[in-house]
Amino acid sequence: MKTNLLNITGVQVLSKENQRQILGQVLVEEPHDLSKCGCSCSGSVTGPAYCSLYIGCLQVYNCGETKV
């Protein structure tokens, strides 16, 4: 498998020292606009993907209910 990867253009083998120097993370645009986050009637988090990291919704159906 290693030989197959080396046949791809632009691929090179990194030394142990090169691997230690790599610092990585997901680039996320800051700050997050939490006003885009919300909850659906079924309790699912709505909005951009980061919303589920910051808010939680009750897992109950609560839309369209009438008082008895």
PDB file of C-alpha atoms in Angstrom:
ATOM      1  CA  MET A   1       0.000   0.000   0.000  1.00  0.00           C
ATOM      2  CA  LYS A   2       2.870   2.366   0.844  1.00  0.00           C
ATOM      3  CA  THR A   3       4.267   1.972  -2.663  1.00  0.00           C
ATOM      4  CA  ASN A   4       0.881   2.857  -4.172  1.00  0.00           C
ATOM      5  CA  LEU A   5       0.731   6.101  -2.162  1.00  0.00           C
ATOM      6  CA  LEU A   6       4.199   7.092  -3.308  1.00  0.00           C
ATOM      7  CA  ASN A   7       3.020   6.918  -6.925  1.00  0.00           C
ATOM      8  CA  ILE A   8       0.568   9.801  -6.333  1.00  0.00           C
ATOM      9  CA  THR A   9       1.878  13.169  -7.508  1.00  0.00           C
ATOM     10  CA  GLY A  10       2.980  15.407  -4.632  1.00  0.00           C
ATOM     11  CA  VAL A  11       3.179  12.653  -1.994  1.00  0.00           C
ATOM     12  CA  GLN A  12       6.383  12.343   0.008  1.00  0.00           C
ATOM     13  CA  VAL A  13       7.483  10.320   3.005  1.00  0.00           C
ATOM     14  CA  LEU A  14       7.794  12.373   6.200  1.00  0.00           C
ATOM     15  CA  SER A  15      10.559  11.694   8.664  1.00  0.00           C
ATOM     16  CA  LYS A  16       9.768  11.200  12.357  1.00  0.00           C
ATOM     17  CA  GLU A  17      11.047  14.735  13.005  1.00  0.00           C
ATOM     18  CA  ASN A  18       8.763  16.189  10.304  1.00  0.00           C
ATOM     19  CA  GLN A  19       5.799  14.359  11.832  1.00  0.00           C
ATOM     20  CA  ARG A  20       6.546  15.786  15.304  1.00  0.00           C
ATOM     21  CA  GLN A  21       6.503  19.320  13.910  1.00  0.00           C
ATOM     22  CA  ILE A  22       3.027  19.030  12.394  1.00  0.00           C
ATOM     23  CA  LEU A  23       0.391  20.859  14.380  1.00  0.00           C
ATOM     24  CA  GLY A  24      -3.074  20.449  12.964  1.00  0.00           C
ATOM     25  CA  GLN A  25      -6.642  21.322  13.699  1.00  0.00           C
ATOM     26  CA  VAL A  26      -9.842  21.982  11.858  1.00  0.00           C
ATOM     27  CA  LEU A  27     -10.006  25.575  10.680  1.00  0.00           C
ATOM     28  CA  VAL A  28     -13.223  27.051  11.990  1.00  0.00           C
ATOM     29  CA  GLU A  29     -14.397  30.559  11.362  1.00  0.00           C
ATOM     30  CA  GLU A  30     -14.658  32.342  14.727  1.00  0.00           C
ATOM     31  CA  PRO A  31     -16.747  33.540  16.433  1.00  0.00           C
ATOM     32  CA  HIS A  32     -19.732  31.272  15.864  1.00  0.00           C
ATOM     33  CA  ASP A  33     -23.074  32.945  15.279  1.00  0.00           C
ATOM     34  CA  LEU A  34     -25.291  31.093  17.752  1.00  0.00           C
ATOM     35  CA  SER A  35     -28.327  33.063  16.565  1.00  0.00           C
ATOM     36  CA  LYS A  36     -28.379  30.658  13.591  1.00  0.00           C
ATOM     37  CA  CYS A  37     -28.911  27.703  15.948  1.00  0.00           C
ATOM     38  CA  GLY A  38     -32.256  26.385  17.079  1.00  0.00           C
ATOM     39  CA  CYS A  39     -34.397  23.351  17.776  1.00  0.00           C
ATOM     40  CA  SER A  40     -36.911  21.588  15.565  1.00  0.00           C
ATOM     41  CA  CYS A  41     -40.292  20.343  16.773  1.00  0.00           C
ATOM     42  CA  SER A  42     -38.846  16.859  17.240  1.00  0.00           C
ATOM     43  CA  GLY A  43     -35.955  18.103  19.360  1.00  0.00           C
ATOM     44  CA  SER A  44     -33.196  18.059  16.744  1.00  0.00           C
ATOM     45  CA  VAL A  45     -30.603  20.824  16.708  1.00  0.00           C
ATOM     46  CA  THR A  46     -30.971  22.980  13.602  1.00  0.00           C
ATOM     47  CA  GLY A  47     -28.510  25.341  11.952  1.00  0.00           C
ATOM     48  CA  PRO A  48     -24.848  25.025  10.969  1.00  0.00           C
ATOM     49  CA  ALA A  49     -22.847  21.962  12.049  1.00  0.00           C
ATOM     50  CA  TYR A  50     -21.216  23.761  14.987  1.00  0.00           C
ATOM     51  CA  CYS A  51     -24.612  24.315  16.651  1.00  0.00           C
ATOM     52  CA  SER A  52     -24.706  20.788  18.068  1.00  0.00           C
ATOM     53  CA  LEU A  53     -21.443  21.550  19.899  1.00  0.00           C
ATOM     54  CA  TYR A  54     -22.982  24.490  21.746  1.00  0.00           C
ATOM     55  CA  ILE A  55     -26.669  23.756  22.302  1.00  0.00           C
ATOM     56  CA  GLY A  56     -28.835  20.775  23.133  1.00  0.00           C
ATOM     57  CA  CYS A  57     -32.551  20.355  22.532  1.00  0.00           C
ATOM     58  CA  LEU A  58     -35.154  18.446  24.498  1.00  0.00           C
ATOM     59  CA  GLN A  59     -36.020  15.238  22.673  1.00  0.00           C
ATOM     60  CA  VAL A  60     -39.784  15.733  22.869  1.00  0.00           C
ATOM     61  CA  TYR A  61     -42.356  16.716  20.279  1.00  0.00           C
ATOM     62  CA  ASN A  62     -43.530  20.166  21.302  1.00  0.00           C
ATOM     63  CA  CYS A  63     -44.888  21.980  18.243  1.00  0.00           C
ATOM     64  CA  GLY A  64     -48.520  22.304  17.373  1.00  0.00           C
ATOM     65  CA  GLU A  65     -49.696  21.096  20.758  1.00  0.00           C
ATOM     66  CA  THR A  66     -52.875  22.683  22.053  1.00  0.00           C
ATOM     67  CA  LYS A  67     -53.864  23.276  25.642  1.00  0.00           C
ATOM     68  CA  VAL A  68     -56.583  20.938  26.855  1.00  0.00           C
TER      69      VAL A  68
END
